[in-house]
Amino acid sequence: MIERIHNFWEIVSLPDNIPIVLLLILAIYLTVYSFKKALKNDRLAQPEEAGQTDRVQVWPYLVRVEFVVALAIMVILTIWSFSLNGPLEEAANPTLTPNPSKAPWYFLGLQEMLVYFDPWIAGVVLPSLIILGLIAIPYIDNNPRGSGYYTFKERKFAVITYCFGFLILWVSLIQIGTFLRGPGWNFFAPGSYWDPHKVVPLTNVDFSELFGIPTKNVDLSINAAAMIFGGIIVLAYLTLPLIWWKLKGQVKMYKDLGPVRYFTTAYLFVLMMALPIKMLLRWTLNVKYILVTPFFNI
C-alpha cells in the first residue's frame, strides 16, 4: 500500500502535472459552488442576483480590482517558479523517443480520444463539432430565465449537458491521459508501477463480428454484409432525434426552440453521447469499429 502511494505521489508531484491537479481541484470546487448558489436561488422567490441593477464605472473600480488580481497572480507565479523546477527535459534525440509520448495537457483529451476513434474523427470531426456547438449555444438557447444568476431549475438540460460534456468528456479525459496512461499508452491503475516493458495483448473486433459477420473476406476485401450492417447501426443511431420528435411531438423543448434549434440541439447531443458509448464498447467488448468501409471507418 505504501509503495502504491509512493508511486502515485511521484506522478502527481511532477512539475508538469501540478497544474493539472489544480485544474481538477478548481473544476470541482467551482462546480460545487455554482450548484450551491443555484439551489439557493431556486428556493427563493426572487434570486439574489436577479434584482441587482447596480452599475459601476470601469474606471477606477473595475480596473483597480483587475490590477490587484494581476499583482496577486504575479506573486503566486513568482513563488511557484522558485519552488518548482521547470519541466525541461534533455535535448531532442532522434534515436530516443520518450515513452509515453504525450501531448500538452490541453490536448490530452484529444489524445485519449484517439484510442477509441480514427484520427480523422478524434482529431478533426469531434474538435470541429465541439467548436461549432459552442458557437451555436447563444443562438440555440433562447431561454430568458436564469440569465445573470445561478439556477438549476430553469436550465436543467443545459446545466446537466454542459457538466457532462465539460467535466466527464473533457476534464476527466485529461486526468486519465495524465495520471492513468503510462508507457506504451497503456492503462495503469492509480498507484501502479509504470512498467516500460508492459505489453497488453488486445483482441479488438469490429461490431459486426460480435454477430458472426466478418469484416473482411478471405481476399482481405471489405465484406459488403458487414458494411451494410454497420451502416444500418450508424444510421439508426443518427435517427434517434427524429424518432424522439415523432414520439414526443408536443414536448415543451420542441415548442420552445422550434424545429431548427431543436434538431440542432438534438443532433449535437447525440453526437456528443457517441463518445462515451464508443468508450464503453471498447472497454467492455474491445470493439474497434462499428462501420468499416474501403474509404473510412467509424
PDB file of C-alpha atoms in Angstrom:
ATOM      1  CA  MET A   1       0.000   0.000   0.000  1.00  0.00           C
ATOM      2  CA  ILE A   2       2.822   2.408   0.902  1.00  0.00           C
ATOM      3  CA  GLU A   3       4.563   1.606  -2.378  1.00  0.00           C
ATOM      4  CA  ARG A   4       1.398   2.360  -4.358  1.00  0.00           C
ATOM      5  CA  ILE A   5       1.015   5.706  -2.579  1.00  0.00           C
ATOM      6  CA  HIS A   6       4.659   6.490  -3.295  1.00  0.00           C
ATOM      7  CA  ASN A   7       4.273   5.631  -6.997  1.00  0.00           C
ATOM      8  CA  PHE A   8       1.153   7.749  -7.311  1.00  0.00           C
ATOM      9  CA  TRP A   9       2.763  10.684  -5.488  1.00  0.00           C
ATOM     10  CA  GLU A  10       5.768  10.577  -7.847  1.00  0.00           C
ATOM     11  CA  ILE A  11       3.417  11.038 -10.814  1.00  0.00           C
ATOM     12  CA  VAL A  12       1.187  13.665  -9.190  1.00  0.00           C
ATOM     13  CA  SER A  13       4.102  15.762  -7.906  1.00  0.00           C
ATOM     14  CA  LEU A  14       5.821  16.143 -11.281  1.00  0.00           C
ATOM     15  CA  PRO A  15       6.096  19.849 -12.224  1.00  0.00           C
ATOM     16  CA  ASP A  16       4.179  19.117 -15.432  1.00  0.00           C
ATOM     17  CA  ASN A  17       1.270  17.574 -13.536  1.00  0.00           C
ATOM     18  CA  ILE A  18       0.752  20.037 -10.684  1.00  0.00           C
ATOM     19  CA  PRO A  19      -1.273  22.498 -12.852  1.00  0.00           C
ATOM     20  CA  ILE A  20      -3.497  19.597 -13.922  1.00  0.00           C
ATOM     21  CA  VAL A  21      -4.127  18.712 -10.264  1.00  0.00           C
ATOM     22  CA  LEU A  22      -5.066  22.342  -9.642  1.00  0.00           C
ATOM     23  CA  LEU A  23      -7.345  22.219 -12.689  1.00  0.00           C
ATOM     24  CA  LEU A  24      -9.204  19.262 -11.194  1.00  0.00           C
ATOM     25  CA  ILE A  25      -9.497  20.897  -7.763  1.00  0.00           C
ATOM     26  CA  LEU A  26     -10.735  24.195  -9.196  1.00  0.00           C
ATOM     27  CA  ALA A  27     -13.201  22.480 -11.543  1.00  0.00           C
ATOM     28  CA  ILE A  28     -14.725  20.501  -8.677  1.00  0.00           C
ATOM     29  CA  TYR A  29     -14.782  23.497  -6.315  1.00  0.00           C
ATOM     30  CA  LEU A  30     -16.375  25.878  -8.823  1.00  0.00           C
ATOM     31  CA  THR A  31     -18.932  23.251  -9.861  1.00  0.00           C
ATOM     32  CA  VAL A  32     -19.965  22.626  -6.241  1.00  0.00           C
ATOM     33  CA  TYR A  33     -20.049  26.381  -5.575  1.00  0.00           C
ATOM     34  CA  SER A  34     -22.256  27.069  -8.596  1.00  0.00           C
ATOM     35  CA  PHE A  35     -24.669  24.271  -7.669  1.00  0.00           C
ATOM     36  CA  LYS A  36     -24.927  25.570  -4.098  1.00  0.00           C
ATOM     37  CA  LYS A  37     -25.732  29.036  -5.409  1.00  0.00           C
ATOM     38  CA  ALA A  38     -28.179  27.621  -7.940  1.00  0.00           C
ATOM     39  CA  LEU A  39     -30.073  25.523  -5.381  1.00  0.00           C
ATOM     40  CA  LYS A  40     -30.210  28.501  -3.031  1.00  0.00           C
ATOM     41  CA  ASN A  41     -31.643  30.733  -5.760  1.00  0.00           C
ATOM     42  CA  ASP A  42     -34.158  28.050  -6.747  1.00  0.00           C
ATOM     43  CA  ARG A  43     -35.577  28.112  -3.217  1.00  0.00           C
ATOM     44  CA  LEU A  44     -36.006  31.906  -3.273  1.00  0.00           C
ATOM     45  CA  ALA A  45     -38.943  33.692  -4.842  1.00  0.00           C
ATOM     46  CA  GLN A  46     -36.538  36.331  -6.179  1.00  0.00           C
ATOM     47  CA  PRO A  47     -32.924  35.201  -6.819  1.00  0.00           C
ATOM     48  CA  GLU A  48     -30.292  37.395  -5.214  1.00  0.00           C
ATOM     49  CA  GLU A  49     -28.569  38.384  -8.443  1.00  0.00           C
ATOM     50  CA  ALA A  50     -31.758  38.815 -10.485  1.00  0.00           C
ATOM     51  CA  GLY A  51     -32.791  42.010  -8.713  1.00  0.00           C
ATOM     52  CA  GLN A  52     -29.399  43.680  -8.799  1.00  0.00           C
ATOM     53  CA  THR A  53     -29.357  46.730 -11.051  1.00  0.00           C
ATOM     54  CA  ASP A  54     -26.267  48.487  -9.687  1.00  0.00           C
ATOM     55  CA  ARG A  55     -23.868  49.832 -12.268  1.00  0.00           C
ATOM     56  CA  VAL A  56     -20.307  50.962 -11.636  1.00  0.00           C
ATOM     57  CA  GLN A  57     -17.748  52.671 -13.859  1.00  0.00           C
ATOM     58  CA  VAL A  58     -14.922  50.652 -15.369  1.00  0.00           C
ATOM     59  CA  TRP A  59     -12.505  53.309 -14.157  1.00  0.00           C
ATOM     60  CA  PRO A  60     -11.444  53.213 -11.399  1.00  0.00           C
ATOM     61  CA  TYR A  61     -13.492  50.399  -9.844  1.00  0.00           C
ATOM     62  CA  LEU A  62     -13.028  47.504 -12.294  1.00  0.00           C
ATOM     63  CA  VAL A  63      -9.507  48.494 -13.319  1.00  0.00           C
ATOM     64  CA  ARG A  64      -8.460  48.696  -9.671  1.00  0.00           C
ATOM     65  CA  VAL A  65      -9.725  45.185  -8.938  1.00  0.00           C
ATOM     66  CA  GLU A  66      -8.077  43.779 -12.065  1.00  0.00           C
ATOM     67  CA  PHE A  67      -4.787  45.443 -11.131  1.00  0.00           C
ATOM     68  CA  VAL A  68      -4.844  43.920  -7.642  1.00  0.00           C
ATOM     69  CA  VAL A  69      -5.645  40.472  -9.085  1.00  0.00           C
ATOM     70  CA  ALA A  70      -2.810  40.824 -11.618  1.00  0.00           C
ATOM     71  CA  LEU A  71      -0.372  41.632  -8.789  1.00  0.00           C
ATOM     72  CA  ALA A  72      -1.581  38.632  -6.778  1.00  0.00           C
ATOM     73  CA  ILE A  73      -1.132  36.311  -9.760  1.00  0.00           C
ATOM     74  CA  MET A  74       2.350  37.716 -10.382  1.00  0.00           C
ATOM     75  CA  VAL A  75       3.320  36.998  -6.763  1.00  0.00           C
ATOM     76  CA  ILE A  76       1.913  33.444  -6.974  1.00  0.00           C
ATOM     77  CA  LEU A  77       3.760  32.699 -10.219  1.00  0.00           C
ATOM     78  CA  THR A  78       6.997  34.125  -8.812  1.00  0.00           C
ATOM     79  CA  ILE A  79       6.792  31.920  -5.723  1.00  0.00           C
ATOM     80  CA  TRP A  80       5.831  28.985  -7.936  1.00  0.00           C
ATOM     81  CA  SER A  81       8.881  29.496 -10.178  1.00  0.00           C
ATOM     82  CA  PHE A  82      11.208  29.500  -7.154  1.00  0.00           C
ATOM     83  CA  SER A  83       9.560  26.450  -5.570  1.00  0.00           C
ATOM     84  CA  LEU A  84       9.355  24.120  -8.579  1.00  0.00           C
ATOM     85  CA  ASN A  85      11.909  23.339 -11.237  1.00  0.00           C
ATOM     86  CA  GLY A  86      10.901  23.994 -14.814  1.00  0.00           C
ATOM     87  CA  PRO A  87       9.721  20.780 -16.537  1.00  0.00           C
ATOM     88  CA  LEU A  88      12.595  20.837 -19.035  1.00  0.00           C
ATOM     89  CA  GLU A  89      13.824  17.569 -20.499  1.00  0.00           C
ATOM     90  CA  GLU A  90      17.013  16.622 -22.281  1.00  0.00           C
ATOM     91  CA  ALA A  91      17.812  17.897 -25.745  1.00  0.00           C
ATOM     92  CA  ALA A  92      15.817  16.224 -28.503  1.00  0.00           C
ATOM     93  CA  ASN A  93      17.353  12.955 -29.634  1.00  0.00           C
ATOM     94  CA  PRO A  94      16.030  11.451 -32.906  1.00  0.00           C
ATOM     95  CA  THR A  95      17.137   7.985 -31.788  1.00  0.00           C
ATOM     96  CA  LEU A  96      15.281   8.112 -28.462  1.00  0.00           C
ATOM     97  CA  THR A  97      11.522   8.541 -28.297  1.00  0.00           C
ATOM     98  CA  PRO A  98      10.006   9.392 -24.906  1.00  0.00           C
ATOM     99  CA  ASN A  99       7.756   6.686 -23.521  1.00  0.00           C
ATOM    100  CA  PRO A 100       4.989   7.635 -23.049  1.00  0.00           C
ATOM    101  CA  SER A 101       4.999  10.361 -25.660  1.00  0.00           C
ATOM    102  CA  LYS A 102       2.245  12.702 -24.504  1.00  0.00           C
ATOM    103  CA  ALA A 103       0.752  15.838 -25.966  1.00  0.00           C
ATOM    104  CA  PRO A 104       0.489  19.048 -23.900  1.00  0.00           C
ATOM    105  CA  TRP A 105      -2.125  18.781 -21.163  1.00  0.00           C
ATOM    106  CA  TYR A 106      -4.746  20.718 -23.118  1.00  0.00           C
ATOM    107  CA  PHE A 107      -4.522  18.138 -25.946  1.00  0.00           C
ATOM    108  CA  LEU A 108      -4.514  15.047 -23.736  1.00  0.00           C
ATOM    109  CA  GLY A 109      -8.291  14.752 -24.081  1.00  0.00           C
ATOM    110  CA  LEU A 110      -7.899  14.538 -27.859  1.00  0.00           C
ATOM    111  CA  GLN A 111      -5.036  12.072 -27.492  1.00  0.00           C
ATOM    112  CA  GLU A 112      -7.245   9.885 -25.304  1.00  0.00           C
ATOM    113  CA  MET A 113      -9.983  10.005 -27.966  1.00  0.00           C
ATOM    114  CA  LEU A 114      -7.508   8.568 -30.478  1.00  0.00           C
ATOM    115  CA  VAL A 115      -7.685   5.297 -28.535  1.00  0.00           C
ATOM    116  CA  TYR A 116     -11.347   4.901 -29.453  1.00  0.00           C
ATOM    117  CA  PHE A 117     -11.688   6.621 -32.840  1.00  0.00           C
ATOM    118  CA  ASP A 118      -9.871   7.011 -36.118  1.00  0.00           C
ATOM    119  CA  PRO A 119      -7.564  10.073 -36.285  1.00  0.00           C
ATOM    120  CA  TRP A 120      -9.884  11.879 -38.714  1.00  0.00           C
ATOM    121  CA  ILE A 121     -12.747  11.603 -36.201  1.00  0.00           C
ATOM    122  CA  ALA A 122     -10.823  12.297 -32.984  1.00  0.00           C
ATOM    123  CA  GLY A 123      -8.551  14.942 -34.488  1.00  0.00           C
ATOM    124  CA  VAL A 124     -10.849  16.733 -36.944  1.00  0.00           C
ATOM    125  CA  VAL A 125     -14.546  15.869 -36.687  1.00  0.00           C
ATOM    126  CA  LEU A 126     -15.027  15.874 -32.911  1.00  0.00           C
ATOM    127  CA  PRO A 127     -12.997  19.077 -32.243  1.00  0.00           C
ATOM    128  CA  SER A 128     -14.889  20.810 -35.070  1.00  0.00           C
ATOM    129  CA  LEU A 129     -18.221  19.737 -33.590  1.00  0.00           C
ATOM    130  CA  ILE A 130     -17.127  20.994 -30.161  1.00  0.00           C
ATOM    131  CA  ILE A 131     -16.238  24.413 -31.599  1.00  0.00           C
ATOM    132  CA  LEU A 132     -19.401  24.626 -33.704  1.00  0.00           C
ATOM    133  CA  GLY A 133     -21.516  23.536 -30.747  1.00  0.00           C
ATOM    134  CA  LEU A 134     -20.040  26.218 -28.507  1.00  0.00           C
ATOM    135  CA  ILE A 135     -20.597  28.824 -31.225  1.00  0.00           C
ATOM    136  CA  ALA A 136     -24.205  27.693 -31.667  1.00  0.00           C
ATOM    137  CA  ILE A 137     -25.125  27.864 -27.962  1.00  0.00           C
ATOM    138  CA  PRO A 138     -26.076  31.590 -27.929  1.00  0.00           C
ATOM    139  CA  TYR A 139     -28.319  31.049 -30.966  1.00  0.00           C
ATOM    140  CA  ILE A 140     -29.904  27.843 -29.632  1.00  0.00           C
ATOM    141  CA  ASP A 141     -30.523  28.767 -26.009  1.00  0.00           C
ATOM    142  CA  ASN A 142     -33.181  31.469 -26.132  1.00  0.00           C
ATOM    143  CA  ASN A 143     -34.419  30.822 -22.609  1.00  0.00           C
ATOM    144  CA  PRO A 144     -34.664  34.225 -20.867  1.00  0.00           C
ATOM    145  CA  ARG A 145     -34.987  32.617 -17.441  1.00  0.00           C
ATOM    146  CA  GLY A 146     -31.827  32.135 -15.445  1.00  0.00           C
ATOM    147  CA  SER A 147     -29.951  34.887 -17.271  1.00  0.00           C
ATOM    148  CA  GLY A 148     -27.470  36.638 -14.994  1.00  0.00           C
ATOM    149  CA  TYR A 149     -27.804  34.393 -11.969  1.00  0.00           C
ATOM    150  CA  TYR A 150     -27.157  30.797 -10.922  1.00  0.00           C
ATOM    151  CA  THR A 151     -30.114  28.450 -11.357  1.00  0.00           C
ATOM    152  CA  PHE A 152     -30.703  24.773 -11.949  1.00  0.00           C
ATOM    153  CA  LYS A 153     -34.472  24.555 -12.011  1.00  0.00           C
ATOM    154  CA  GLU A 154     -34.797  26.879 -15.005  1.00  0.00           C
ATOM    155  CA  ARG A 155     -31.991  25.273 -17.055  1.00  0.00           C
ATOM    156  CA  LYS A 156     -31.810  21.604 -16.118  1.00  0.00           C
ATOM    157  CA  PHE A 157     -30.999  20.283 -19.588  1.00  0.00           C
ATOM    158  CA  ALA A 158     -28.402  22.975 -20.300  1.00  0.00           C
ATOM    159  CA  VAL A 159     -26.650  22.598 -16.947  1.00  0.00           C
ATOM    160  CA  ILE A 160     -26.573  18.778 -16.986  1.00  0.00           C
ATOM    161  CA  THR A 161     -25.396  18.645 -20.608  1.00  0.00           C
ATOM    162  CA  TYR A 162     -22.655  21.207 -20.011  1.00  0.00           C
ATOM    163  CA  CYS A 163     -21.419  19.498 -16.836  1.00  0.00           C
ATOM    164  CA  PHE A 164     -21.386  16.104 -18.540  1.00  0.00           C
ATOM    165  CA  GLY A 165     -19.635  17.419 -21.644  1.00  0.00           C
ATOM    166  CA  PHE A 166     -17.041  19.516 -19.804  1.00  0.00           C
ATOM    167  CA  LEU A 167     -16.353  17.537 -16.630  1.00  0.00           C
ATOM    168  CA  ILE A 168     -16.836  13.959 -17.840  1.00  0.00           C
ATOM    169  CA  LEU A 169     -15.887  14.156 -21.510  1.00  0.00           C
ATOM    170  CA  TRP A 170     -13.077  16.703 -21.235  1.00  0.00           C
ATOM    171  CA  VAL A 171     -11.616  17.231 -17.744  1.00  0.00           C
ATOM    172  CA  SER A 172     -11.804  13.517 -16.898  1.00  0.00           C
ATOM    173  CA  LEU A 173     -10.112  12.561 -20.194  1.00  0.00           C
ATOM    174  CA  ILE A 174      -7.272  14.975 -19.391  1.00  0.00           C
ATOM    175  CA  GLN A 175      -6.904  13.381 -15.946  1.00  0.00           C
ATOM    176  CA  ILE A 176      -6.910   9.871 -17.435  1.00  0.00           C
ATOM    177  CA  GLY A 177      -4.300  10.803 -20.009  1.00  0.00           C
ATOM    178  CA  THR A 178      -2.119  12.422 -17.335  1.00  0.00           C
ATOM    179  CA  PHE A 179      -2.283  10.041 -14.380  1.00  0.00           C
ATOM    180  CA  LEU A 180      -3.506   6.703 -15.754  1.00  0.00           C
ATOM    181  CA  ARG A 181      -1.801   6.440 -19.158  1.00  0.00           C
ATOM    182  CA  GLY A 182       1.785   5.252 -18.873  1.00  0.00           C
ATOM    183  CA  PRO A 183       4.427   3.740 -21.169  1.00  0.00           C
ATOM    184  CA  GLY A 184       3.025   2.462 -24.424  1.00  0.00           C
ATOM    185  CA  TRP A 185      -0.115   4.476 -23.661  1.00  0.00           C
ATOM    186  CA  ASN A 186      -1.212   1.511 -21.543  1.00  0.00           C
ATOM    187  CA  PHE A 187      -3.748   1.963 -18.783  1.00  0.00           C
ATOM    188  CA  PHE A 188      -2.298   1.790 -15.255  1.00  0.00           C
ATOM    189  CA  ALA A 189      -4.399   1.763 -12.099  1.00  0.00           C
ATOM    190  CA  PRO A 190      -3.690   4.585  -9.603  1.00  0.00           C
ATOM    191  CA  GLY A 191      -0.520   3.764  -7.679  1.00  0.00           C
ATOM    192  CA  SER A 192       0.641   1.051 -10.061  1.00  0.00           C
ATOM    193  CA  TYR A 193       4.251   0.969 -11.183  1.00  0.00           C
ATOM    194  CA  TRP A 194       4.634   2.240 -14.729  1.00  0.00           C
ATOM    195  CA  ASP A 195       6.450  -0.701 -16.276  1.00  0.00           C
ATOM    196  CA  PRO A 196       8.009   0.432 -19.591  1.00  0.00           C
ATOM    197  CA  HIS A 197       8.084  -3.205 -20.760  1.00  0.00           C
ATOM    198  CA  LYS A 198       4.392  -3.850 -20.200  1.00  0.00           C
ATOM    199  CA  VAL A 199       2.644  -5.378 -23.211  1.00  0.00           C
ATOM    200  CA  VAL A 200      -1.113  -5.840 -23.198  1.00  0.00           C
ATOM    201  CA  PRO A 201      -2.451  -8.191 -25.901  1.00  0.00           C
ATOM    202  CA  LEU A 202      -5.702  -6.724 -27.243  1.00  0.00           C
ATOM    203  CA  THR A 203      -8.035  -8.689 -29.442  1.00  0.00           C
ATOM    204  CA  ASN A 204     -10.043  -5.885 -30.974  1.00  0.00           C
ATOM    205  CA  VAL A 205     -13.047  -6.830 -33.069  1.00  0.00           C
ATOM    206  CA  ASP A 206     -15.426  -4.859 -35.219  1.00  0.00           C
ATOM    207  CA  PHE A 207     -19.030  -4.549 -34.091  1.00  0.00           C
ATOM    208  CA  SER A 208     -20.379  -6.789 -36.860  1.00  0.00           C
ATOM    209  CA  GLU A 209     -18.055  -9.599 -35.794  1.00  0.00           C
ATOM    210  CA  LEU A 210     -19.878  -9.835 -32.477  1.00  0.00           C
ATOM    211  CA  PHE A 211     -22.854 -11.064 -34.510  1.00  0.00           C
ATOM    212  CA  GLY A 212     -20.867 -13.510 -36.608  1.00  0.00           C
ATOM    213  CA  ILE A 213     -20.416 -11.223 -39.639  1.00  0.00           C
ATOM    214  CA  PRO A 214     -16.706 -10.966 -40.537  1.00  0.00           C
ATOM    215  CA  THR A 215     -15.472  -7.557 -41.603  1.00  0.00           C
ATOM    216  CA  LYS A 216     -13.163  -8.827 -44.350  1.00  0.00           C
ATOM    217  CA  ASN A 217     -13.387 -11.610 -46.878  1.00  0.00           C
ATOM    218  CA  VAL A 218     -10.721 -14.240 -47.491  1.00  0.00           C
ATOM    219  CA  ASP A 219      -9.009 -11.952 -50.024  1.00  0.00           C
ATOM    220  CA  LEU A 220      -8.931  -9.157 -47.364  1.00  0.00           C
ATOM    221  CA  SER A 221     -11.558  -7.097 -49.208  1.00  0.00           C
ATOM    222  CA  ILE A 222     -14.342  -5.469 -47.184  1.00  0.00           C
ATOM    223  CA  ASN A 223     -17.325  -7.709 -46.590  1.00  0.00           C
ATOM    224  CA  ALA A 224     -20.396  -5.974 -48.036  1.00  0.00           C
ATOM    225  CA  ALA A 225     -22.670  -7.577 -45.425  1.00  0.00           C
ATOM    226  CA  ALA A 226     -20.566  -6.151 -42.578  1.00  0.00           C
ATOM    227  CA  MET A 227     -20.519  -2.731 -44.227  1.00  0.00           C
ATOM    228  CA  ILE A 228     -24.316  -2.740 -44.631  1.00  0.00           C
ATOM    229  CA  PHE A 229     -24.785  -3.950 -41.059  1.00  0.00           C
ATOM    230  CA  GLY A 230     -22.549  -1.222 -39.662  1.00  0.00           C
ATOM    231  CA  GLY A 231     -24.221   1.409 -41.835  1.00  0.00           C
ATOM    232  CA  ILE A 232     -27.643   0.398 -40.516  1.00  0.00           C
ATOM    233  CA  ILE A 233     -26.411   0.710 -36.916  1.00  0.00           C
ATOM    234  CA  VAL A 234     -24.916   4.168 -37.530  1.00  0.00           C
ATOM    235  CA  LEU A 235     -27.996   5.430 -39.395  1.00  0.00           C
ATOM    236  CA  ALA A 236     -30.317   4.037 -36.729  1.00  0.00           C
ATOM    237  CA  TYR A 237     -28.373   5.917 -34.066  1.00  0.00           C
ATOM    238  CA  LEU A 238     -28.466   9.152 -36.069  1.00  0.00           C
ATOM    239  CA  THR A 239     -32.258   8.874 -36.484  1.00  0.00           C
ATOM    240  CA  LEU A 240     -32.856   8.863 -32.734  1.00  0.00           C
ATOM    241  CA  PRO A 241     -33.724  12.616 -32.656  1.00  0.00           C
ATOM    242  CA  LEU A 242     -36.296  12.069 -35.416  1.00  0.00           C
ATOM    243  CA  ILE A 243     -37.855   9.136 -33.571  1.00  0.00           C
ATOM    244  CA  TRP A 244     -37.933  11.070 -30.311  1.00  0.00           C
ATOM    245  CA  TRP A 245     -39.600  14.048 -32.025  1.00  0.00           C
ATOM    246  CA  LYS A 246     -42.159  11.732 -33.586  1.00  0.00           C
ATOM    247  CA  LEU A 247     -42.987  10.102 -30.269  1.00  0.00           C
ATOM    248  CA  LYS A 248     -42.830  13.335 -28.269  1.00  0.00           C
ATOM    249  CA  GLY A 249     -44.005  15.841 -30.832  1.00  0.00           C
ATOM    250  CA  GLN A 250     -45.561  18.110 -28.221  1.00  0.00           C
ATOM    251  CA  VAL A 251     -42.576  18.140 -25.908  1.00  0.00           C
ATOM    252  CA  LYS A 252     -42.056  21.529 -24.309  1.00  0.00           C
ATOM    253  CA  MET A 253     -38.479  21.813 -25.508  1.00  0.00           C
ATOM    254  CA  TYR A 254     -39.559  21.382 -29.135  1.00  0.00           C
ATOM    255  CA  LYS A 255     -42.220  24.052 -28.822  1.00  0.00           C
ATOM    256  CA  ASP A 256     -39.846  26.473 -27.100  1.00  0.00           C
ATOM    257  CA  LEU A 257     -36.953  26.050 -29.522  1.00  0.00           C
ATOM    258  CA  GLY A 258     -38.700  25.404 -32.801  1.00  0.00           C
ATOM    259  CA  PRO A 259     -37.689  22.718 -35.320  1.00  0.00           C
ATOM    260  CA  VAL A 260     -34.308  24.174 -36.388  1.00  0.00           C
ATOM    261  CA  ARG A 261     -32.999  24.841 -32.885  1.00  0.00           C
ATOM    262  CA  TYR A 262     -34.499  21.618 -31.545  1.00  0.00           C
ATOM    263  CA  PHE A 263     -32.923  19.300 -34.119  1.00  0.00           C
ATOM    264  CA  THR A 264     -29.604  21.164 -33.981  1.00  0.00           C
ATOM    265  CA  THR A 265     -29.535  20.647 -30.215  1.00  0.00           C
ATOM    266  CA  ALA A 266     -30.681  17.032 -30.522  1.00  0.00           C
ATOM    267  CA  TYR A 267     -28.019  16.099 -33.079  1.00  0.00           C
ATOM    268  CA  LEU A 268     -25.248  17.837 -31.154  1.00  0.00           C
ATOM    269  CA  PHE A 269     -26.344  15.913 -28.059  1.00  0.00           C
ATOM    270  CA  VAL A 270     -26.499  12.584 -29.929  1.00  0.00           C
ATOM    271  CA  LEU A 271     -23.037  13.126 -31.423  1.00  0.00           C
ATOM    272  CA  MET A 272     -21.659  14.069 -28.003  1.00  0.00           C
ATOM    273  CA  MET A 273     -23.070  10.884 -26.474  1.00  0.00           C
ATOM    274  CA  ALA A 274     -21.385   8.826 -29.196  1.00  0.00           C
ATOM    275  CA  LEU A 275     -18.058   9.332 -27.382  1.00  0.00           C
ATOM    276  CA  PRO A 276     -18.951   7.604 -24.071  1.00  0.00           C
ATOM    277  CA  ILE A 277     -20.892   4.906 -25.951  1.00  0.00           C
ATOM    278  CA  LYS A 278     -17.850   4.075 -28.084  1.00  0.00           C
ATOM    279  CA  MET A 279     -15.619   4.158 -24.995  1.00  0.00           C
ATOM    280  CA  LEU A 280     -17.885   1.683 -23.194  1.00  0.00           C
ATOM    281  CA  LEU A 281     -17.909  -0.615 -26.221  1.00  0.00           C
ATOM    282  CA  ARG A 282     -14.111  -0.551 -26.299  1.00  0.00           C
ATOM    283  CA  TRP A 283     -13.745  -1.155 -22.559  1.00  0.00           C
ATOM    284  CA  THR A 284     -16.284  -3.976 -22.324  1.00  0.00           C
ATOM    285  CA  LEU A 285     -16.273  -5.710 -25.727  1.00  0.00           C
ATOM    286  CA  ASN A 286     -12.995  -4.498 -27.328  1.00  0.00           C
ATOM    287  CA  VAL A 287     -14.987  -3.048 -30.238  1.00  0.00           C
ATOM    288  CA  LYS A 288     -12.693  -1.214 -32.646  1.00  0.00           C
ATOM    289  CA  TYR A 289     -15.058  -0.029 -35.390  1.00  0.00           C
ATOM    290  CA  ILE A 290     -18.807  -0.051 -35.879  1.00  0.00           C
ATOM    291  CA  LEU A 291     -18.750   0.772 -39.592  1.00  0.00           C
ATOM    292  CA  VAL A 292     -15.853  -0.320 -41.819  1.00  0.00           C
ATOM    293  CA  THR A 293     -15.632   0.869 -45.421  1.00  0.00           C
ATOM    294  CA  PRO A 294     -12.832   0.956 -48.016  1.00  0.00           C
ATOM    295  CA  PHE A 295     -12.613   4.750 -47.544  1.00  0.00           C
ATOM    296  CA  PHE A 296     -13.192   5.492 -43.849  1.00  0.00           C
ATOM    297  CA  ASN A 297     -14.023   3.766 -40.592  1.00  0.00           C
ATOM    298  CA  ILE A 298     -16.315   4.787 -37.758  1.00  0.00           C
TER     299      ILE A 298
END
